Coordinates of N, CA and C in Angstrom, one line a residue:
M33 N 27.9 20.9 -8.5 CA 27.5 20.1 -7.4 C 27.7 18.6 -8.3
G34 N 27.6 17.6 -7.1 CA 27.8 16.3 -7.5 C 26.0 15.4 -8.2
S35 N 26.4 13.8 -8.8 CA 25.3 13.5 -9.6 C 24.2 13.6 -7.6
S36 N 22.6 13.5 -7.7 CA 22.0 13.6 -6.8 C 22.2 11.1 -6.4
F37 N 22.0 11.5 -5.1 CA 22.0 9.5 -4.8 C 20.3 9.2 -6.2
S38 N 19.3 9.4 -6.1 CA 18.9 9.4 -7.1 C 19.4 8.5 -8.8
E39 N 20.1 10.2 -9.0 CA 20.2 10.2 -10.7 C 21.3 9.0 -10.5
R40 N 21.9 8.8 -9.4 CA 22.8 7.6 -9.0 C 22.6 6.6 -9.2
L41 N 21.2 6.2 -8.8 CA 20.2 4.8 -8.9 C 19.7 4.7 -10.1
K42 N 19.5 5.7 -10.8 CA 18.9 5.4 -12.1 C 19.5 5.3 -12.4
S43 N 21.2 5.7 -12.8 CA 22.3 5.6 -13.6 C 22.9 3.6 -13.2
G44 N 22.4 3.4 -12.7 CA 22.7 1.5 -12.5 C 24.5 2.0 -11.7
E45 N 24.8 3.0 -11.5 CA 26.2 3.7 -10.2 C 26.2 2.8 -9.5
I46 N 24.8 2.8 -8.8 CA 24.3 2.4 -7.1 C 23.5 1.2 -7.9
H47 N 23.9 0.1 -6.4 CA 22.6 -1.6 -6.6 C 22.7 -1.7 -5.6
P48 N 21.8 -1.9 -4.6 CA 21.4 -3.1 -3.6 C 22.1 -3.5 -4.3
P49 N 23.2 -4.0 -3.5 CA 24.1 -6.0 -2.8 C 23.1 -6.7 -2.5
S50 N 22.2 -6.8 -1.7 CA 21.0 -7.5 -1.5 C 20.4 -8.1 -1.9
A51 N 19.9 -7.7 -3.2 CA 18.8 -8.1 -4.4 C 19.7 -9.3 -4.6
D52 N 21.1 -8.8 -4.6 CA 22.2 -10.2 -5.7 C 22.3 -10.9 -5.0
L53 N 22.1 -11.3 -3.8 CA 22.2 -12.5 -2.0 C 20.8 -12.9 -2.1
I54 N 19.8 -12.3 -1.9 CA 18.0 -12.9 -2.1 C 17.9 -12.8 -3.5
G55 N 17.7 -12.6 -4.6 CA 17.4 -12.4 -5.5 C 16.4 -11.9 -6.3
F56 N 16.3 -10.5 -5.7 CA 15.1 -9.7 -7.1 C 15.9 -8.9 -6.8
R57 N 14.4 -8.1 -8.7 CA 15.3 -7.4 -9.1 C 14.1 -6.3 -9.2
M58 N 14.5 -5.2 -9.5 CA 13.8 -3.6 -10.2 C 13.3 -4.1 -10.9
V59 N 12.0 -3.6 -11.3 CA 11.5 -3.9 -11.9 C 11.0 -1.8 -12.4
S60 N 10.4 -1.1 -11.5 CA 10.5 0.6 -12.1 C 11.0 1.1 -10.7
F61 N 11.3 2.6 -11.0 CA 11.7 3.5 -10.0 C 11.8 5.0 -10.6
S62 N 11.0 5.4 -9.8 CA 10.1 7.3 -10.2 C 9.5 7.7 -9.5
N63 N 10.2 8.9 -9.1 CA 9.1 9.9 -8.6 C 8.1 9.2 -7.5
G64 N 8.8 9.0 -6.5 CA 8.4 8.0 -5.1 C 7.6 6.7 -5.5
E65 N 8.1 5.8 -7.1 CA 7.5 4.7 -7.5 C 8.7 4.1 -6.8
S66 N 8.7 2.6 -6.9 CA 9.9 1.8 -7.2 C 8.5 0.1 -7.2
R67 N 8.6 -0.8 -7.8 CA 8.6 -2.1 -8.1 C 9.6 -3.1 -8.0
F68 N 9.7 -3.9 -7.0 CA 10.7 -5.4 -7.2 C 9.4 -6.4 -7.8
E69 N 11.0 -7.4 -8.4 CA 9.9 -8.9 -8.2 C 10.9 -10.3 -7.7
M70 N 10.0 -10.8 -7.3 CA 11.5 -11.9 -7.3 C 10.6 -13.6 -7.0
D71 N 11.7 -14.1 -7.6 CA 10.9 -15.1 -7.7 C 12.2 -16.0 -6.5
A72 N 10.1 -16.7 -5.3 CA 10.7 -16.9 -4.1 C 10.4 -18.8 -4.5
G73 N 11.5 -19.2 -3.9 CA 11.5 -20.8 -3.6 C 11.7 -21.1 -2.3
R74 N 12.4 -22.7 -3.0 CA 12.1 -22.8 -1.1 C 14.1 -22.4 -0.7
R75 N 15.1 -22.1 -1.0 CA 15.8 -21.7 -0.8 C 15.5 -20.2 0.6
H76 N 14.3 -19.3 0.0 CA 13.8 -18.3 0.9 C 13.0 -19.1 1.9
H77 N 13.1 -20.3 2.7 CA 12.5 -20.5 3.2 C 12.6 -20.4 5.1
N78 N 11.6 -20.5 5.7 CA 12.5 -20.9 7.1 C 12.6 -22.4 7.0
P79 N 12.6 -22.8 8.6 CA 11.9 -24.2 9.1 C 9.9 -24.8 8.6
M80 N 9.8 -24.4 8.8 CA 8.3 -24.0 8.7 C 7.5 -24.6 7.1
G81 N 8.7 -24.2 6.1 CA 9.0 -24.7 4.7 C 7.8 -23.1 4.4
T82 N 8.3 -21.9 4.2 CA 7.3 -21.0 3.7 C 8.2 -20.4 3.8
V83 N 7.8 -18.9 2.6 CA 9.1 -18.0 3.0 C 9.4 -17.5 4.0
H84 N 10.2 -17.4 4.7 CA 11.1 -16.2 5.7 C 10.2 -14.9 5.6
G85 N 10.0 -14.4 7.3 CA 9.0 -12.7 7.4 C 10.2 -12.5 7.1
G86 N 11.4 -12.2 7.8 CA 12.3 -11.7 6.9 C 13.4 -11.6 5.5
I87 N 12.7 -12.1 5.0 CA 13.2 -12.1 3.8 C 12.0 -10.8 3.1
L88 N 10.7 -11.9 3.2 CA 9.8 -10.8 2.8 C 10.1 -8.6 3.6
C89 N 10.6 -8.9 4.2 CA 10.3 -7.7 5.2 C 11.6 -6.7 4.4
T90 N 13.0 -7.8 3.8 CA 13.8 -7.0 2.8 C 13.5 -6.9 1.8
L91 N 12.5 -7.3 1.3 CA 11.8 -7.2 0.1 C 11.2 -5.8 -0.5
A92 N 10.2 -5.7 0.8 CA 9.5 -4.4 1.2 C 9.8 -3.5 1.5
D93 N 11.6 -3.7 2.4 CA 12.0 -2.7 3.0 C 13.1 -1.9 1.3
T94 N 13.5 -2.6 1.0 CA 14.4 -2.1 -0.9 C 13.3 -1.5 -1.0
A95 N 12.2 -1.9 -1.6 CA 10.9 -1.7 -2.6 C 11.0 0.1 -1.5
M96 N 10.8 0.3 -0.5 CA 10.8 1.3 -0.1 C 10.9 2.4 0.0
G97 N 12.8 2.0 0.2 CA 14.0 2.6 0.1 C 14.2 3.2 -0.6
M98 N 14.2 2.6 -2.1 CA 14.4 2.8 -3.3 C 13.3 4.0 -4.0
A99 N 12.2 3.7 -3.6 CA 11.0 4.7 -3.6 C 10.9 5.7 -3.4
F100 N 11.2 5.9 -1.8 CA 11.9 7.0 -1.1 C 13.6 7.9 -1.5
A101 N 13.9 7.3 -2.2 CA 15.2 6.8 -2.9 C 15.2 8.7 -3.7
S102 N 13.6 8.0 -4.9 CA 13.8 8.5 -5.7 C 13.0 10.4 -5.3
T103 N 13.0 10.1 -4.7 CA 12.7 12.0 -4.3 C 13.9 12.8 -3.4
L104 N 15.0 12.2 -3.5 CA 16.3 13.4 -2.4 C 16.7 13.6 -4.1
G105 N 17.7 14.9 -3.8 CA 17.9 16.1 -4.2 C 19.5 16.2 -4.0
P106 N 20.1 16.3 -4.5 CA 21.9 16.3 -4.2 C 22.2 17.1 -3.2
G107 N 22.6 15.9 -2.4 CA 23.8 16.1 -1.0 C 22.7 15.9 0.0
E108 N 22.2 14.9 -0.4 CA 21.0 14.2 0.3 C 21.0 12.5 0.2
T109 N 20.9 11.9 1.2 CA 20.8 11.1 1.5 C 19.4 10.5 2.1
F110 N 19.6 8.9 3.0 CA 18.3 8.6 3.4 C 18.8 7.5 4.8
T111 N 17.9 7.8 5.7 CA 18.1 6.2 7.1 C 16.7 5.8 7.3
T112 N 16.8 4.8 7.7 CA 14.7 3.9 8.6 C 15.4 4.8 10.0
L113 N 14.0 4.9 9.9 CA 13.8 5.3 11.2 C 13.1 4.4 11.9
E114 N 12.2 3.0 11.7 CA 11.3 2.8 11.3 C 10.7 2.0 10.4
I115 N 10.7 0.3 10.8 CA 9.6 -0.2 9.5 C 8.5 -1.2 10.7
K116 N 7.1 -1.2 9.8 CA 6.1 -2.7 10.2 C 5.4 -3.5 8.9
V117 N 6.1 -4.5 9.5 CA 5.2 -5.3 8.6 C 4.8 -6.0 9.2
N118 N 2.9 -6.2 8.2 CA 2.0 -7.2 8.8 C 1.6 -8.3 7.0
Y119 N 2.3 -9.5 7.6 CA 2.5 -11.1 6.8 C 0.4 -11.1 7.5
L120 N 0.5 -11.8 5.8 CA -0.8 -11.8 5.6 C -1.2 -13.5 4.6
R121 N -0.8 -13.4 4.2 CA -0.6 -15.1 4.2 C 0.9 -15.4 3.8
P122 N 0.8 -17.0 3.5 CA 2.4 -18.0 3.0 C 2.5 -18.0 1.9
V123 N 3.6 -17.7 1.9 CA 4.3 -18.2 0.5 C 5.3 -19.6 0.0
F124 N 4.7 -20.5 -0.7 CA 5.9 -21.4 -1.2 C 6.9 -21.4 -2.0
E125 N 6.8 -21.0 -2.9 CA 7.8 -20.5 -4.0 C 6.4 -19.9 -4.7
E126 N 6.4 -19.3 -5.5 CA 6.1 -18.5 -6.4 C 6.8 -17.1 -6.3
K127 N 6.3 -16.1 -8.0 CA 7.0 -15.5 -7.9 C 5.7 -14.2 -7.5
L128 N 7.0 -12.7 -6.7 CA 6.7 -12.2 -5.7 C 6.3 -10.5 -6.5
F129 N 5.8 -9.6 -6.4 CA 6.1 -8.2 -6.2 C 6.1 -7.4 -5.4
A130 N 6.6 -6.2 -5.3 CA 6.4 -5.5 -4.1 C 6.5 -4.1 -4.1
S131 N 5.4 -3.1 -4.5 CA 5.5 -2.2 -5.1 C 5.3 -1.2 -3.9
A132 N 5.9 -0.2 -3.8 CA 6.4 1.0 -2.8 C 6.1 2.5 -3.6
K133 N 5.0 2.9 -2.7 CA 5.2 4.5 -2.6 C 4.7 5.5 -1.3
V134 N 6.0 6.8 -1.8 CA 5.5 7.8 -1.0 C 4.6 8.7 -0.8
V135 N 4.2 8.1 0.7 CA 2.6 8.9 1.0 C 3.0 10.4 1.4
H136 N 4.4 10.8 1.4 CA 4.7 11.9 2.2 C 5.8 12.0 2.8
R137 N 7.1 13.3 1.3 CA 8.2 13.7 1.3 C 7.9 14.9 2.4
G138 N 8.5 15.0 3.8 CA 8.8 16.5 4.3 C 10.2 16.2 3.8
R139 N 9.9 18.1 4.3 CA 12.1 18.2 4.2 C 12.5 17.6 5.1
T140 N 12.7 16.8 6.0 CA 13.4 15.5 7.3 C 12.7 14.5 7.7
V141 N 10.7 14.3 6.7 CA 11.0 12.8 7.6 C 9.8 12.5 6.1
G142 N 9.7 11.2 6.1 CA 8.8 10.8 5.3 C 8.3 9.8 5.4
L143 N 7.1 9.1 5.1 CA 6.2 7.8 4.7 C 6.1 7.1 3.8
V144 N 6.7 5.9 3.7 CA 6.3 5.5 2.6 C 5.4 3.9 2.1
E145 N 5.0 3.3 2.1 CA 3.9 2.5 2.2 C 4.0 1.2 0.9
C146 N 4.4 -0.6 1.3 CA 5.1 -1.1 0.4 C 3.8 -2.4 0.0
D147 N 3.2 -3.0 -0.4 CA 2.4 -4.1 -0.9 C 3.2 -5.1 -1.3
V148 N 3.6 -6.3 -1.3 CA 3.8 -7.3 -1.8 C 2.8 -8.7 -1.9
T149 N 2.7 -9.2 -3.3 CA 1.8 -8.9 -3.7 C 2.4 -10.7 -4.6
T150 N 1.4 -11.7 -5.0 CA 1.3 -13.0 -5.9 C 0.9 -12.3 -7.1
V151 N 1.8 -13.2 -8.4 CA 0.8 -12.6 -9.7 C -0.2 -12.5 -10.2
D152 N -1.0 -13.1 -9.0 CA -2.7 -13.0 -9.3 C -3.2 -11.9 -8.3
G153 N -2.6 -11.3 -7.9 CA -2.7 -10.4 -7.3 C -3.0 -10.1 -5.4
K154 N -2.7 -11.1 -4.4 CA -3.1 -11.4 -3.7 C -2.3 -10.9 -2.7
L155 N -2.7 -10.0 -2.1 CA -2.2 -9.4 -0.8 C -0.8 -10.5 0.2
V156 N 0.3 -10.5 -0.2 CA 1.4 -11.4 0.8 C 1.3 -10.6 1.8
A157 N 1.6 -9.6 2.1 CA 1.9 -8.2 3.1 C 1.8 -6.9 2.8
R158 N 1.8 -6.0 3.4 CA 2.2 -4.7 3.3 C 2.8 -4.4 4.8
A159 N 3.8 -3.8 3.9 CA 5.1 -3.0 4.9 C 5.0 -1.1 5.1
V160 N 4.9 -0.9 6.0 CA 4.2 1.0 6.1 C 6.5 1.4 6.7
S161 N 6.9 2.1 6.3 CA 8.4 2.6 6.7 C 8.7 4.5 6.6
T162 N 9.1 4.3 8.1 CA 9.4 6.0 8.0 C 10.7 6.4 7.6
C163 N 11.3 7.3 7.2 CA 12.3 7.6 6.9 C 13.0 8.5 7.3
S164 N 14.3 8.9 7.0 CA 14.5 10.4 7.6 C 15.3 10.9 6.5
V165 N 15.2 12.3 6.0 CA 16.7 12.3 4.8 C 17.4 13.0 6.1
L166 N 19.2 12.5 5.2 CA 20.1 13.4 5.4 C 21.3 14.0 5.0
S167 N 21.3 15.1 4.8 CA 22.0 16.1 4.1 C 23.1 16.4 5.2
G168 N 24.4 16.8 4.3 CA 25.4 17.9 4.7 C 26.5 16.8 5.6
E169 N 27.0 16.5 6.9 CA 27.8 16.2 7.8 C 27.2 14.1 7.5
K170 N 25.6 14.8 7.6 CA 24.9 13.3 8.4 C 25.5 12.7 7.1
A171 N 25.1 12.8 6.1 CA 25.2 12.3 5.1 C 26.3 11.8 4.0
E172 N 27.8 11.9 4.4 CA 28.5 11.5 4.1 C 28.8 10.5 4.8
G173 N 29.4 9.5 3.3 CA 29.8 8.6 3.4 C 28.6 7.5 3.3
R174 N 27.2 8.0 3.0 CA 26.6 7.1 2.6 C 26.4 5.9 1.8

């Protein structure tokens, strides 16, 4: 049987291309947790001059996805069923961290949480995601 999705991520065989586009980096990844960092700046701003909520959502979504991916076995992949983000403070230009943790991993559905914080630990956003485990034909081509 081939390598699991999780093993291929750990080996660097799989890399989220959106990380290069937006400019965030995976810091850690294992056992239902992941941590990403990002140097947020002007290129991430919306017309109001703050970091766009879609950028923060993508950062959190990726961190949650990688945390969930670390729980996958051989022949399994996943997809996001739902994501909810609460934005709590504006960001202009600073380093951000997205720390995600799997709260529940069932046979077919999981729940993941993520906090996006500043270097000094101020909470910028909190996200929650529901993920669906895919296997067999549903996992092919993903």
